Coordinates of C-alpha atoms in Angstrom, one line a residue:
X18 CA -33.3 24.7 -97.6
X19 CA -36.0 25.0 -94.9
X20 CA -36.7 27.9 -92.9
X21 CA -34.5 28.0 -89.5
X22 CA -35.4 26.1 -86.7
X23 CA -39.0 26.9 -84.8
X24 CA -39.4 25.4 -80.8
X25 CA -40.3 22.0 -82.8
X26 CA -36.9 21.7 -84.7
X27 CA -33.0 21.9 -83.6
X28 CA -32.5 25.0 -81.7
X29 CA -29.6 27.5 -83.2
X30 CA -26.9 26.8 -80.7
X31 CA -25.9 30.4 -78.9
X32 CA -22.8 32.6 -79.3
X33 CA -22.2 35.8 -77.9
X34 CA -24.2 38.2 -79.5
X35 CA -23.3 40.4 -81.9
X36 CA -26.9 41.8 -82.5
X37 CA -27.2 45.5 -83.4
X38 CA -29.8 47.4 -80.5
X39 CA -32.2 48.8 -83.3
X40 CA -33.2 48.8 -87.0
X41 CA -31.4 50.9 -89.5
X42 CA -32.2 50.8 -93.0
X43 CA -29.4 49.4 -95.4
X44 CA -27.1 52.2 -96.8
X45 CA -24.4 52.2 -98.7
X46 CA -22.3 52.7 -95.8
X47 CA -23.3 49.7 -94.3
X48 CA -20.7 46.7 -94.2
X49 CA -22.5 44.3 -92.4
X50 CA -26.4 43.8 -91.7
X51 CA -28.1 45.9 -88.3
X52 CA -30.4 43.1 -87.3
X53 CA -32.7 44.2 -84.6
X54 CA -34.0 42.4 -81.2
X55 CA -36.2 39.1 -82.4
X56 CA -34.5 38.8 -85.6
X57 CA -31.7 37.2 -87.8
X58 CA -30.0 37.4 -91.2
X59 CA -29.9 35.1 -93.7
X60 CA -27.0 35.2 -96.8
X61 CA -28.1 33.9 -100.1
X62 CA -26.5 32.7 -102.7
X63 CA -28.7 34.2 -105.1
X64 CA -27.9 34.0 -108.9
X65 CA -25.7 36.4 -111.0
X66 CA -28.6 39.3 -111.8
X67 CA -31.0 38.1 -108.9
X68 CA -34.4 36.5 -109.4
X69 CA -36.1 37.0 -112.5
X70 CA -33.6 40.1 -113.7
X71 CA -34.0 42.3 -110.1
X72 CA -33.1 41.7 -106.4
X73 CA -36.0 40.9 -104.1
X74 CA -37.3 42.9 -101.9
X75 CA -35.9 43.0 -98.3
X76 CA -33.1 41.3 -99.4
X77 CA -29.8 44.1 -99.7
X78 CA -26.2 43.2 -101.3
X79 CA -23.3 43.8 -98.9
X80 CA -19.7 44.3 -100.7
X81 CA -17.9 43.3 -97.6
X82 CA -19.8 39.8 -97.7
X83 CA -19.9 39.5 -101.1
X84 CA -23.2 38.2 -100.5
X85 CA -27.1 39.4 -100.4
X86 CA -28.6 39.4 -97.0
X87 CA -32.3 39.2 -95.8
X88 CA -33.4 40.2 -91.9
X89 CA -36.5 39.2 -90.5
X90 CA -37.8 36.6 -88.3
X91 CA -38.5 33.9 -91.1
X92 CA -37.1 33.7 -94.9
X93 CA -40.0 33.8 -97.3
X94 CA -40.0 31.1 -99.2
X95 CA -39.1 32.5 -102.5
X96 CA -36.1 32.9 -101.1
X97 CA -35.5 29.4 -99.2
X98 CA -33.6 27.7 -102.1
X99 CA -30.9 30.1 -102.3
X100 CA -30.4 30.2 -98.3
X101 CA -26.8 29.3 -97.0
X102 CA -25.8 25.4 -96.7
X103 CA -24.8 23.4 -93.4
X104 CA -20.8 23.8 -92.8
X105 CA -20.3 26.4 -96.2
X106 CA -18.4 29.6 -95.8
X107 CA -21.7 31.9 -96.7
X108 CA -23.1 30.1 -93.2
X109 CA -20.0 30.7 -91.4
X110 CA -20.4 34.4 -91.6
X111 CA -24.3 34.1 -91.2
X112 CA -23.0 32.2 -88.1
X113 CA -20.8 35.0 -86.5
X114 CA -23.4 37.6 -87.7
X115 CA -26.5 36.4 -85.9
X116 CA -24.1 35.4 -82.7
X117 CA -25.4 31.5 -83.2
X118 CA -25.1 28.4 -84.9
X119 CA -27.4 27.4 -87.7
X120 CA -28.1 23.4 -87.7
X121 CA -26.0 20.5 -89.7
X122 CA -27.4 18.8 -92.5
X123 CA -29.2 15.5 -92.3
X124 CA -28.0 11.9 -94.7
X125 CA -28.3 8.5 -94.0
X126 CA -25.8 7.0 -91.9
X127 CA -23.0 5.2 -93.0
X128 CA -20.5 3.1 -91.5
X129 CA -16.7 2.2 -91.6
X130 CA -15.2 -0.8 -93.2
X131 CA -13.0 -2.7 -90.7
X132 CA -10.1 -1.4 -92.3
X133 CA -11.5 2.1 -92.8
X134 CA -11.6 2.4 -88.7
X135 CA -8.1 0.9 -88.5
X136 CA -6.9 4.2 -90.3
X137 CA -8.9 6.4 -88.4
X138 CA -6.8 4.7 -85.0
X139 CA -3.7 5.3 -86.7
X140 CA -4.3 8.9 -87.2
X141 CA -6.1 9.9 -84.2
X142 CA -3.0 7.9 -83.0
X143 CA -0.1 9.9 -84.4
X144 CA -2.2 12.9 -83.7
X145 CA -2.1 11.8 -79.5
X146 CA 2.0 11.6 -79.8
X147 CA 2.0 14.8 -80.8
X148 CA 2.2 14.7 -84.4
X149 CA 1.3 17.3 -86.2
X150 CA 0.0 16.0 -89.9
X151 CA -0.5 12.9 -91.3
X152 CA -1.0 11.8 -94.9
X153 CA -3.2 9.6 -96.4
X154 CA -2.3 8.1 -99.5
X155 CA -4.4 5.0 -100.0
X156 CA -5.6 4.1 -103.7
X157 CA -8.2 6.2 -105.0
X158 CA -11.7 5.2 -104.4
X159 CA -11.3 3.4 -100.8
X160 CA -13.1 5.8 -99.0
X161 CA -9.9 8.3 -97.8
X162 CA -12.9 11.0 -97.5
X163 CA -14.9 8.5 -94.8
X164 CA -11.6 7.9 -92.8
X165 CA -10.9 11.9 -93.0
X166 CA -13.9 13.1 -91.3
X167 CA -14.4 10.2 -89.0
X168 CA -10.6 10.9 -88.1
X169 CA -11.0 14.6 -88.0
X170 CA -13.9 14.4 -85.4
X171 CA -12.1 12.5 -82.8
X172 CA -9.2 14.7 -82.9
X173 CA -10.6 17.9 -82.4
X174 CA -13.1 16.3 -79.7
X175 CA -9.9 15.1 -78.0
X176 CA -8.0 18.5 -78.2
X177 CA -10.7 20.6 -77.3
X178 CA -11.3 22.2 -80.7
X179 CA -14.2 22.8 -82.9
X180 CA -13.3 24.3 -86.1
X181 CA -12.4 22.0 -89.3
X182 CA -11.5 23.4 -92.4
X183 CA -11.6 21.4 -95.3
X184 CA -10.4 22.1 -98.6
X185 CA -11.8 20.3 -102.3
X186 CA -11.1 20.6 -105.3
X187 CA -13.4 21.3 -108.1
X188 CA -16.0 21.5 -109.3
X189 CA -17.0 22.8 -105.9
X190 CA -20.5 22.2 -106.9
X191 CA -20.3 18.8 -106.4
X192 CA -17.0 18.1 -104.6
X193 CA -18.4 20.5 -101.5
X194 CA -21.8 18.6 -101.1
X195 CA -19.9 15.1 -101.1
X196 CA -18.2 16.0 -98.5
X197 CA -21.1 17.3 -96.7
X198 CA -23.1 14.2 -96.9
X199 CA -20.6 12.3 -95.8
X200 CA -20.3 15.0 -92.6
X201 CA -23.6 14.7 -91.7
X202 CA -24.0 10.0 -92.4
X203 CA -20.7 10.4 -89.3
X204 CA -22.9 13.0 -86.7
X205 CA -24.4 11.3 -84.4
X206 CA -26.5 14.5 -82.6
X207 CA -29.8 15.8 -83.6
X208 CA -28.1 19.5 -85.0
X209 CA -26.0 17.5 -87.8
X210 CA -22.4 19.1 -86.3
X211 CA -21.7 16.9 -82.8
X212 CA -20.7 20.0 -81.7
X213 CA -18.3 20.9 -84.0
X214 CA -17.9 24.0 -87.1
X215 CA -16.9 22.5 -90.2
X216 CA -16.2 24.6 -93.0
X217 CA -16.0 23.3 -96.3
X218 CA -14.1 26.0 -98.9
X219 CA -12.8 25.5 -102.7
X220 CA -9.3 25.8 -102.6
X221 CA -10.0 28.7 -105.2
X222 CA -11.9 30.3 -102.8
X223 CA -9.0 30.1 -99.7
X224 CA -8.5 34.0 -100.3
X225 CA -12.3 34.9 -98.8
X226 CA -10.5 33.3 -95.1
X227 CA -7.9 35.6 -95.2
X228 CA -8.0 39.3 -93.8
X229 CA -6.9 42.6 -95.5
X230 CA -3.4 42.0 -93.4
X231 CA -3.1 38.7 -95.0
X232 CA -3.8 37.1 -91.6
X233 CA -6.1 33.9 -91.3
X234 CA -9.6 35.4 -90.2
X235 CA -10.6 32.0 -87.9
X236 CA -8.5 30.0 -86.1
X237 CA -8.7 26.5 -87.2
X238 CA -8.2 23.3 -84.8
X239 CA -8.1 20.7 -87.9
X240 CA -7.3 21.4 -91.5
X241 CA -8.1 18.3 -93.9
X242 CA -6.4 19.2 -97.5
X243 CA -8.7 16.8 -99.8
X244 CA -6.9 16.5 -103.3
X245 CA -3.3 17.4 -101.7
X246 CA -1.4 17.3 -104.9
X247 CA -3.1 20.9 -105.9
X248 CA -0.6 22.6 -103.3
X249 CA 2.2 21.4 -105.2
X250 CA 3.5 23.9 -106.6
X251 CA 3.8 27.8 -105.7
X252 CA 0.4 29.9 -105.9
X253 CA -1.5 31.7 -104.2
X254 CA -3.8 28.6 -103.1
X255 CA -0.8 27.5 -101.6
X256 CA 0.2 30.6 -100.0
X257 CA -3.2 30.8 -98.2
X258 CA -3.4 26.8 -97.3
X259 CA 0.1 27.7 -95.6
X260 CA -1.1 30.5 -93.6
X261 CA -4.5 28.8 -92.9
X262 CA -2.6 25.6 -91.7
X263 CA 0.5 27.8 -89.9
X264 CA 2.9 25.4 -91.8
X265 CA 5.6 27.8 -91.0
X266 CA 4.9 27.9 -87.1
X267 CA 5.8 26.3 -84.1
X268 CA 4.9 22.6 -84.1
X269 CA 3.5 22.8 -80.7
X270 CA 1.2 25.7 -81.9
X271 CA -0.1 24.5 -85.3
X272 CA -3.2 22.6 -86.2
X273 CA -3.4 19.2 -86.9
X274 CA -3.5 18.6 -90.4
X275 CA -4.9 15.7 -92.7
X276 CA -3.5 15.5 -96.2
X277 CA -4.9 13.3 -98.7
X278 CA -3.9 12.3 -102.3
X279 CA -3.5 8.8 -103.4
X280 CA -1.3 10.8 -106.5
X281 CA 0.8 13.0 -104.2
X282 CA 3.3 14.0 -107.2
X283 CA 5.5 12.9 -110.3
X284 CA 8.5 13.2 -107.9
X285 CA 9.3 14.2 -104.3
X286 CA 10.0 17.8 -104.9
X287 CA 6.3 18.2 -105.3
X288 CA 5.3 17.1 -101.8
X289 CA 5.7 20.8 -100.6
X290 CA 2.1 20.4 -98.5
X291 CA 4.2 17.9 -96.4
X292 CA 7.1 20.0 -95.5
X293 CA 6.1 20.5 -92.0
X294 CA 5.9 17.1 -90.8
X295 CA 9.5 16.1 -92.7
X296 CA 10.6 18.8 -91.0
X297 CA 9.3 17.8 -87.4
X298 CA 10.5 14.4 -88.3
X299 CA 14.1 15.4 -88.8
X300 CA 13.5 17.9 -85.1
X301 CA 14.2 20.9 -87.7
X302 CA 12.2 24.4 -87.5
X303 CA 9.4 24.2 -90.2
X304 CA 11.3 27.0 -91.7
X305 CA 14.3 24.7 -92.5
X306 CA 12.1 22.9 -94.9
X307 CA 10.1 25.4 -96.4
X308 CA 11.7 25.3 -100.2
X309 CA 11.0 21.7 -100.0
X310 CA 12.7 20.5 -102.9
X311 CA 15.9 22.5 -102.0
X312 CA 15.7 20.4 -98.2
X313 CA 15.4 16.9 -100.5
X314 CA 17.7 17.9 -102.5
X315 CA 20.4 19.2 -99.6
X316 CA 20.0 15.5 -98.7
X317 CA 21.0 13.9 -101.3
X318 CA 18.1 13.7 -103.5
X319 CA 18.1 13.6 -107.1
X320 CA 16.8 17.5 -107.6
X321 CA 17.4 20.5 -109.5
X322 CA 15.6 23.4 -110.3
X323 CA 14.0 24.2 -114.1
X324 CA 12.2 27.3 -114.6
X325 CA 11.7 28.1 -110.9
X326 CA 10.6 24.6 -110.0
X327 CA 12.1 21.5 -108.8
X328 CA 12.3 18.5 -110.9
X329 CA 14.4 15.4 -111.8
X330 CA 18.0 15.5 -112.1
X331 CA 19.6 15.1 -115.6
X332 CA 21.3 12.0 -114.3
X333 CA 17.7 10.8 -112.6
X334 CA 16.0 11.7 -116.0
X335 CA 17.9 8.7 -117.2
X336 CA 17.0 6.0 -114.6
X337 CA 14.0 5.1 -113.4
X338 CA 15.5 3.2 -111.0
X339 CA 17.3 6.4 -109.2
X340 CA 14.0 7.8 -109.4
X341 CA 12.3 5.3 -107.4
X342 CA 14.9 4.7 -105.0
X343 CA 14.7 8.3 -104.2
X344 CA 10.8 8.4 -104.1
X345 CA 11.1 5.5 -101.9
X346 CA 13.9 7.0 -99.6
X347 CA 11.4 9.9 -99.4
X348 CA 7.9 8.2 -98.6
X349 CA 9.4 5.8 -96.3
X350 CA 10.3 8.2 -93.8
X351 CA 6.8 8.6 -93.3
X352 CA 5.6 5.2 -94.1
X353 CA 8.3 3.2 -91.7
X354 CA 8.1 5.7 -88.6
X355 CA 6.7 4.8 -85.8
X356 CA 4.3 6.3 -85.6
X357 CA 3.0 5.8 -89.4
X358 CA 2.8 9.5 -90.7
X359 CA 1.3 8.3 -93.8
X360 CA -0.5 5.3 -94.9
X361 CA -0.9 3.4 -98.1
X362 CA -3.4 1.2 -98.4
X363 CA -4.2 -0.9 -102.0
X364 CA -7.7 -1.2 -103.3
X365 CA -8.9 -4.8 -102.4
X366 CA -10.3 -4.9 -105.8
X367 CA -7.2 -4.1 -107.6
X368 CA -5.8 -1.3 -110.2
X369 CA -8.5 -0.6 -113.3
X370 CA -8.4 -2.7 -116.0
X371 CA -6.5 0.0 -118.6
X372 CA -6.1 -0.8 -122.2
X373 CA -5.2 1.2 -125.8
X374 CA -7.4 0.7 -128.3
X375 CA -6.2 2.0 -131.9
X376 CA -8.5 4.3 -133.9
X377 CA -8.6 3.1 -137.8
X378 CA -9.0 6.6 -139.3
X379 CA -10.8 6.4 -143.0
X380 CA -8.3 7.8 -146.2
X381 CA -10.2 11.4 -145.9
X382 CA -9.5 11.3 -142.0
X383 CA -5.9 10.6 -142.8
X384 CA -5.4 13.1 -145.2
X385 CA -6.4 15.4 -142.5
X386 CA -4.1 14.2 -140.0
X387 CA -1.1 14.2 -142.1
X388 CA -1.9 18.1 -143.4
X389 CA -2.7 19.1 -139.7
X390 CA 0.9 17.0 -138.6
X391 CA 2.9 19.1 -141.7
X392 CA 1.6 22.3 -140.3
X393 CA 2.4 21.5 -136.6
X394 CA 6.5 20.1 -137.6
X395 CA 6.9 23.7 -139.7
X396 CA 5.8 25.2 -137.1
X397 CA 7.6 23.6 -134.1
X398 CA 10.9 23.8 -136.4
X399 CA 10.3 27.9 -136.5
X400 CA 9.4 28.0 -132.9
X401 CA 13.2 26.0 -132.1
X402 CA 14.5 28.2 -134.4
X403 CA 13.4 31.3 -132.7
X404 CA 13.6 30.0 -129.3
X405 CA 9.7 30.7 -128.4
X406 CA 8.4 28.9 -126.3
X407 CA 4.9 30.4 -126.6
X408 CA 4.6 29.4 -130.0
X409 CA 5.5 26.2 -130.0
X410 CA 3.0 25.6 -127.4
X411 CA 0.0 27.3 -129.6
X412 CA 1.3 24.9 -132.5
X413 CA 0.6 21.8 -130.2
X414 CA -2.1 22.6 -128.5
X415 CA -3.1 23.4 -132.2
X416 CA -2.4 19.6 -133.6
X417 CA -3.9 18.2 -129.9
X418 CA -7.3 20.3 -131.0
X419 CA -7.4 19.0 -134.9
X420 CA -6.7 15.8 -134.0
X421 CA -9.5 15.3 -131.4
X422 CA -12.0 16.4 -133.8
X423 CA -10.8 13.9 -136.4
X424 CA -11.4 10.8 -133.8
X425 CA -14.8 12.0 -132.4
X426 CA -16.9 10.2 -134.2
X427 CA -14.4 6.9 -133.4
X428 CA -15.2 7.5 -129.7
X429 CA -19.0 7.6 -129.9
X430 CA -19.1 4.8 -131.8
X431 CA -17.0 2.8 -129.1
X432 CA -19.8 4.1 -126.6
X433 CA -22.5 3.4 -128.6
X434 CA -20.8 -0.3 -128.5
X435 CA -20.5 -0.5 -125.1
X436 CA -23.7 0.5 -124.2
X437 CA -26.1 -2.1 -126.6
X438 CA -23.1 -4.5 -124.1
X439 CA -25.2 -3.3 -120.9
X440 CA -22.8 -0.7 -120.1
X441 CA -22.9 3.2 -118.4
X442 CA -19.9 4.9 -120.1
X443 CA -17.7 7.3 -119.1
X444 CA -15.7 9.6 -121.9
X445 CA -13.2 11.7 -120.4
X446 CA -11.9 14.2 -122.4
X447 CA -9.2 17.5 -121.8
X448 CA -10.5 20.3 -123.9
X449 CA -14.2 21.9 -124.2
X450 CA -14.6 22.9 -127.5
X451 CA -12.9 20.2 -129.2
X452 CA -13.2 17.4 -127.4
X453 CA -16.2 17.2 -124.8
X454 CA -19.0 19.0 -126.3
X455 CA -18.2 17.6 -130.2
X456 CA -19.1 14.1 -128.7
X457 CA -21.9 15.3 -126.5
X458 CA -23.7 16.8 -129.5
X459 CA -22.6 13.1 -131.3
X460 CA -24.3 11.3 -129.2
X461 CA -27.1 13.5 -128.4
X462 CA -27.7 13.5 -131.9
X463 CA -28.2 9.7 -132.1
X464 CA -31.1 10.6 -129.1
X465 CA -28.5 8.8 -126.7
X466 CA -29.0 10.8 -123.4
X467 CA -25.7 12.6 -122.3
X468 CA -25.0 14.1 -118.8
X469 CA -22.3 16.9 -119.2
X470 CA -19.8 18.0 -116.5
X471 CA -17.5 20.2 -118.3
X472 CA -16.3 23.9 -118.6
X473 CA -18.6 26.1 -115.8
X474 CA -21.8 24.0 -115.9
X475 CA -24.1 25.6 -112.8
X476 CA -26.0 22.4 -112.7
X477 CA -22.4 19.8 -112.6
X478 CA -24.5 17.5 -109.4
X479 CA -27.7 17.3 -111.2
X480 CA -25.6 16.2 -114.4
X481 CA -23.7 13.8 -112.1
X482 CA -27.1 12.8 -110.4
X483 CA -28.7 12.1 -114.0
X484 CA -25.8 9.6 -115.1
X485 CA -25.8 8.1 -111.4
X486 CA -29.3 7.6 -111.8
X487 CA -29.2 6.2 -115.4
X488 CA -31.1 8.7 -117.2
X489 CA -28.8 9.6 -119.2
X490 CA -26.1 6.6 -120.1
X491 CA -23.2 8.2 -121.0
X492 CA -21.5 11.3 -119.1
X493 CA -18.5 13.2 -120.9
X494 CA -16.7 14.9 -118.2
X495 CA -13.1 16.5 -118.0
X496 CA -12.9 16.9 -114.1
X497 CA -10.3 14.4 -112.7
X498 CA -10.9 14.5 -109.4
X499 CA -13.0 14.1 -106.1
X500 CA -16.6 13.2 -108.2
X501 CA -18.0 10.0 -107.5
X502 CA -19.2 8.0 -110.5
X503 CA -19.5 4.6 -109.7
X504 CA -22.1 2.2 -109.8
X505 CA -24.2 1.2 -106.6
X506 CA -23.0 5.0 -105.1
X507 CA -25.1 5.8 -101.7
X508 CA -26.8 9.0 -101.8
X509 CA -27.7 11.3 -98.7
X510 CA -31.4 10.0 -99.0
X511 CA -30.0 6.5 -98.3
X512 CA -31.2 5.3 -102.4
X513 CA -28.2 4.2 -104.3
X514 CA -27.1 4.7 -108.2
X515 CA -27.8 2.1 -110.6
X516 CA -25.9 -1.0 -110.4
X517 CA -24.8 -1.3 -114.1
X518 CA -21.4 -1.6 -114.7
X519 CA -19.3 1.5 -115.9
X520 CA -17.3 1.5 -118.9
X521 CA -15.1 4.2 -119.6
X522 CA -12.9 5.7 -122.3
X523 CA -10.5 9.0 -122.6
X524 CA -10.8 10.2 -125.7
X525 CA -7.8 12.9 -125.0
X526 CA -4.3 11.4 -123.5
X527 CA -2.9 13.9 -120.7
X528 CA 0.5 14.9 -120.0
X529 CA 0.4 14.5 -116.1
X530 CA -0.1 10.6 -114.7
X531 CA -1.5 11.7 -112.0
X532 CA -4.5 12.6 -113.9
X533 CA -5.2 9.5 -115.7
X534 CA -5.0 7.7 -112.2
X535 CA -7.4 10.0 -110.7
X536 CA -9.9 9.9 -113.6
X537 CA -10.2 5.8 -113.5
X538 CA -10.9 6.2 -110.4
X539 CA -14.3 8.2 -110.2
X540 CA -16.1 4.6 -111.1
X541 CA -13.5 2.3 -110.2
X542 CA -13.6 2.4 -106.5
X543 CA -15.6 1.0 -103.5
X544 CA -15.6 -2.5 -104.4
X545 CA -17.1 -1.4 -108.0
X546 CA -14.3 -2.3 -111.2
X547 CA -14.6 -0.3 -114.6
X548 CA -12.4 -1.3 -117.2
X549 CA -10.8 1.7 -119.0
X550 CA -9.4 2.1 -122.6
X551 CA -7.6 5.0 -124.1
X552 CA -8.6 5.9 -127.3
X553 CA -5.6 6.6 -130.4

C-alpha cells in the first residue's frame, strides 16, 4: 500500500483529535499508541512471527488492538505491504487513533445494468417509506453485490449517515477485497469513500466490534449482510450481527439493513436474519418475532422444533407441496407488499446446465467400495443399536472419505477431458485431505497447473487470480460462496480474466442444496454459462 497522502495526494480527512501531547516510549502498560505532534500510527497486518523471524524495529504489538503499530511521519517501506487496507477494520481503528480518515482505494469504474439500477430504486425506495430492511434474493451471479453498495450509498447519503458495515463470508481473503473493488468502481470522489466509512468485517470476526459489555463499539447507519443464510441458525455470529444491526430495537431507531442470499434457507424457519422486517410488517415489536420459527409456526406454518432447531413438520416432511405453499405463504409477504421488501430477480441467462455423470469403478476399485460399504453398515447397525449419534456420524463421514479416494483418479481424468475440449475447469470438492488435495497432487502430477483454494491457504486471491488469469487451468476449491470465478471477470485494474469457457465438476455431493446452488454459481453468472456435472 503506498505511504499516506503528501500535499500532492488526497488529504486525510480530519476528526477530532485524539493525539497524545508528547512521546512516550511503548510499555507494557500501554493499550493504545502515544503519537506525538507531526505524527501518525499505522497498524500492520504483519505475519504470524513478524518479518524474517523478529518484529521490526519501531514497530510495537498492542494486545488491546491485536495488532503491531508503527509512529512516525512516513512508513518505511519495508513495512508498506503489510499497512492497513481502505474500509478494513485494522483501518478503522488506525482511523479513530490518528483522529482522521485515511483515503479509499482506487478500481476502474463500473456501471449498472438497467435492471441492476431498477433494484437499487426499489430499495433506496422502501428505505424512504420507512422501511427498515430489505432483502435481496436474486439468482446468484447477477451482480446483488453492485446493487448493495450502489443501494447502500444513496441511503445513508439521504439519512445523513456515514458508517456501512458489511459482513462476507469466507475466505475473507478474497471475499473482503471483492467487495472493496467494487466500493471503490461506485465512488465517485478523489479520496475513494464519497464521504462515507465503510467497514468490511468477516462475519467470524463480528466479535472484534463488540465491547467488553457486549455493546456495539460504532454506531452503524447501514448494515449490508452479504451471504445472509450464515445467520441462520443460533451462534454467536448471529448474536453479534443482531446486536450490530439492533434487530431487537425500536424500528424507528435501527439501521437500515440490506440482506442478501439468493439461497436464504431449506425452509422458512431459517430466515431468522429477517425477523425484524416480518415483524414490522405485521406492526408487532421486533421482540415478538425474535424465535422466528416459533412466530411462523404460531401462524400456522408447518414447524416444529428437533434438537433445538426449527424444521419441517412430520406431516410437511411428507409433501412437498405443504412445503412450498408454506415457503410461498412466507416469501410473499415480502415479495407482494407494497412496498417490495424483497426482490427476486432470475438470471437472464438461465439456471446452470447440471448433470450426473456415473463413475465406472475397475473390479479392484469395487472390491474396495464394497469392503469399505460392509464396514460402514456394521457400524451404523451398532451405532442404532446403542443410540450414538457420534458414532454413526464418524462411520459416515468414514465411508464419505474412502469413497472419495477411490473416484479421484475418475475426476481428473474427466478434467483432463475437458480441458484438451478448450475448457478452464472447476472441481469442487467437501473435504481437504481426501478429496481436494488427492486431485490437486493428480493433476499436478501430470504437469497440469492447479490453483488451490482450500483449507487456510494465505495466498486464496492469488490462487483465484492464477486460474482467472489462465495460468493454471484447473482450480480445486471447496469454498461455496461469494468468490468470483467466471470467465471474462473485471478486475480493479480494469483487465479482465480469460474468456475461455468454465467447466466444472463436484467431485463430493453435499448434504445442504443450498451449497450446490451457491457453488455453480461462482462461474455461472454475469452473462457467462458453465455447465456442471456431479461426479458418482
Amino acid at each position: 500500500m503506498a505511504t499516506r497522502p503528501s500535499r500532492k495526494s488526497p488529504t486525510r480527512r480530519k476528526r477530532r483529535s485524539t493525539r497524545a501531547t508528547s512521546a512516550t516510549k511503548p510499555s507494557a502498560a500501554q493499550t493504545v499508541p502515544t503519537i506525538p505532534p507531526g505524527q501518525q500510527v499505522w497498524l500492520l497486518e504483519l505475519p504470524w512471527g513478524g518479518l524474517g523471524g523478529g518484529t521490526p524495529a519501531g514497530v510495537t504489538y498492542y494486545k488491546s488492538l491485536t495488532a503491531h503499530a508503527y509512529v512516525g511521519t512516513t512508513l518505511p517501506d519495508p513495512l508498506k505491504p503489510y499497512a492497513s487496507k481502505p474500509y478494513s477494520y485494522l483501518r478503522w481503528l488506525e482511523d479513530e487513533l490518528n483522529g482522521s480518515e485515511g483515503p479509499g482505494a482506487t478500481a476502474a469504474p463500473m456501471t449498472l445494468r438497467p435492471e441492476q439500477s431498477a433494484d437499487v430504486d426499489a430499495i433506496v425506495a422502501a428505505a424512504r417509506r420507512g422501511f427498515r430492511q430489505v432483502h435481496l434474493a436474486n439468482d446468484v451471479g447477477t451482480g446483488k453485490t453492485l446493487v448493495a453498495v450502489a443501494a447502500a450509498k444513496a441511503i445513508a447519503t439521504e439519512r445523513g449517515g456515514r458508517t456501512i458495515l458489511v459482513t462476507v463470508d469466507r475466505p475473507a481473503r478474497i471475499t473482503i477485497p471483492s467487495w472493496r473493488r467494487t466500493i471503490a468502481a461506485l465512488t465517485q470522489d478523489d479520496r475513494g469513500d464519497d464521504d462515507l466509512r465503510w467497514i468490511i468485517m468477516s462475519s467470524d470476526s463480528l466479535g472484534k466490534l463488540m465491547a467488553r459489555n457486549g455493546r456495539p463499539r460504532l454506531k452503524v447507519d447501514v448494515a449490508v449482510i452479504d451471504e445472509a443464510h450464515q445467520f441462520r441458525h443460533a451462534s454467536k455470529r448471529t448474536s453479534y450481527m443482531r446486536r450490530l444491526t439492533r434487530m431487537d430495537g425500536p424500528h424507528e431507531k435501527a439501521p437500515f439493513v440490506l440482506s442478501i442470499t439468493a439461497t436464504p434457507g431449506h425452509h422458512p424457519g431459517e430466515w431468522g436474519y429477517l425477523s425484524s422486517l416480518f415483524a414490522q410488517v405485521h406492526g408487532d415489536p421486533p421482540t415478538a418475532w425474535s424465535d422466528f420459527g416459533r412466530a411462523l409456526a404460531e401462524r400456522g406454518a408447518p414447524l416444529e422444533t428437533s434438537y433445538g432447531k426449527w424444521t419441517w413438520s412430520a406431516e410437511a416432511k411428507e409433501s412437498l407441496p405443504t412445503q412450498q405453499a408454506a415457503i410461498s405463504d412466507a416469501r410473499d409477504m415480502l415479495l407482494r407488499h407494497d412496498p417490495p421488501l424483497m426482490l427476486t430477480r432470475s438470471a437472464p441467462w438461465g439456471p446452470p446446465p447440471f448433470d450426473v455423470d456415473l463413475v465406472e469403478l475397475t473390479p479392484d476399485q469395487w472390491r474396495a467400495y464394497e469392503l469399505e460399504w460392509g464396514d460402514f453398515q456394521r457400524e451404523m447397525q451398532l451405532a442404532r443399536t446403542g443410540n450414538n449419534v457420534a458414532r454413526g456420524l464418524a462411520a459416515l463421514a468414514r465411508l464419505r472419505q474412502k469413497a472419495s479416494m477411490i473416484r479421484v483418479e475418475h475426476t481428473v481424468a474427466a478434467a483432463k477431458a475437458e480441458l484438451e475440449r478448450g475448457y478452464q475447469v472447476l472441481i469442487a470438492t467437501e473435504m481437504v485431505s481426501t478429496a481436494a488435495h488427492p486431485v490437486a497432487e493428480l493433476l499436478e502430477a501430470d504437469r497440469i497447473p492447479v490453483a488451490r483454494i482450500y483449507g487456510s491457504n494465505p495466498q486464496a486471491e492469488a490462487e483465484r487470480m492464477r486460474f482467472q488469469r489462465g495460468e493454471a487451468p484447473v482450480v480445486v476449491f471447496n469454498t461455496p460462496t461469494a468468490i468470483n470465478l467466471q470467465a471474462r471477470e473485471q478486475f480493479a485494474d480494469g483487465s479482465y480474466a480469460t474468456d475461455t469457457p468454465r467447466r466444472g465438476f463436484f467431485h463430493q455431493a453435499r448434504y445442504s442444496g443450498i451449497l450446490p446452488e451457491q457453488t455453480m454459481g461462482r462461474a455461472h453468472r454475469n452473462h457467462q454459462v458453465c455447465a456442471w456435472s456431479l461426479l458418482m
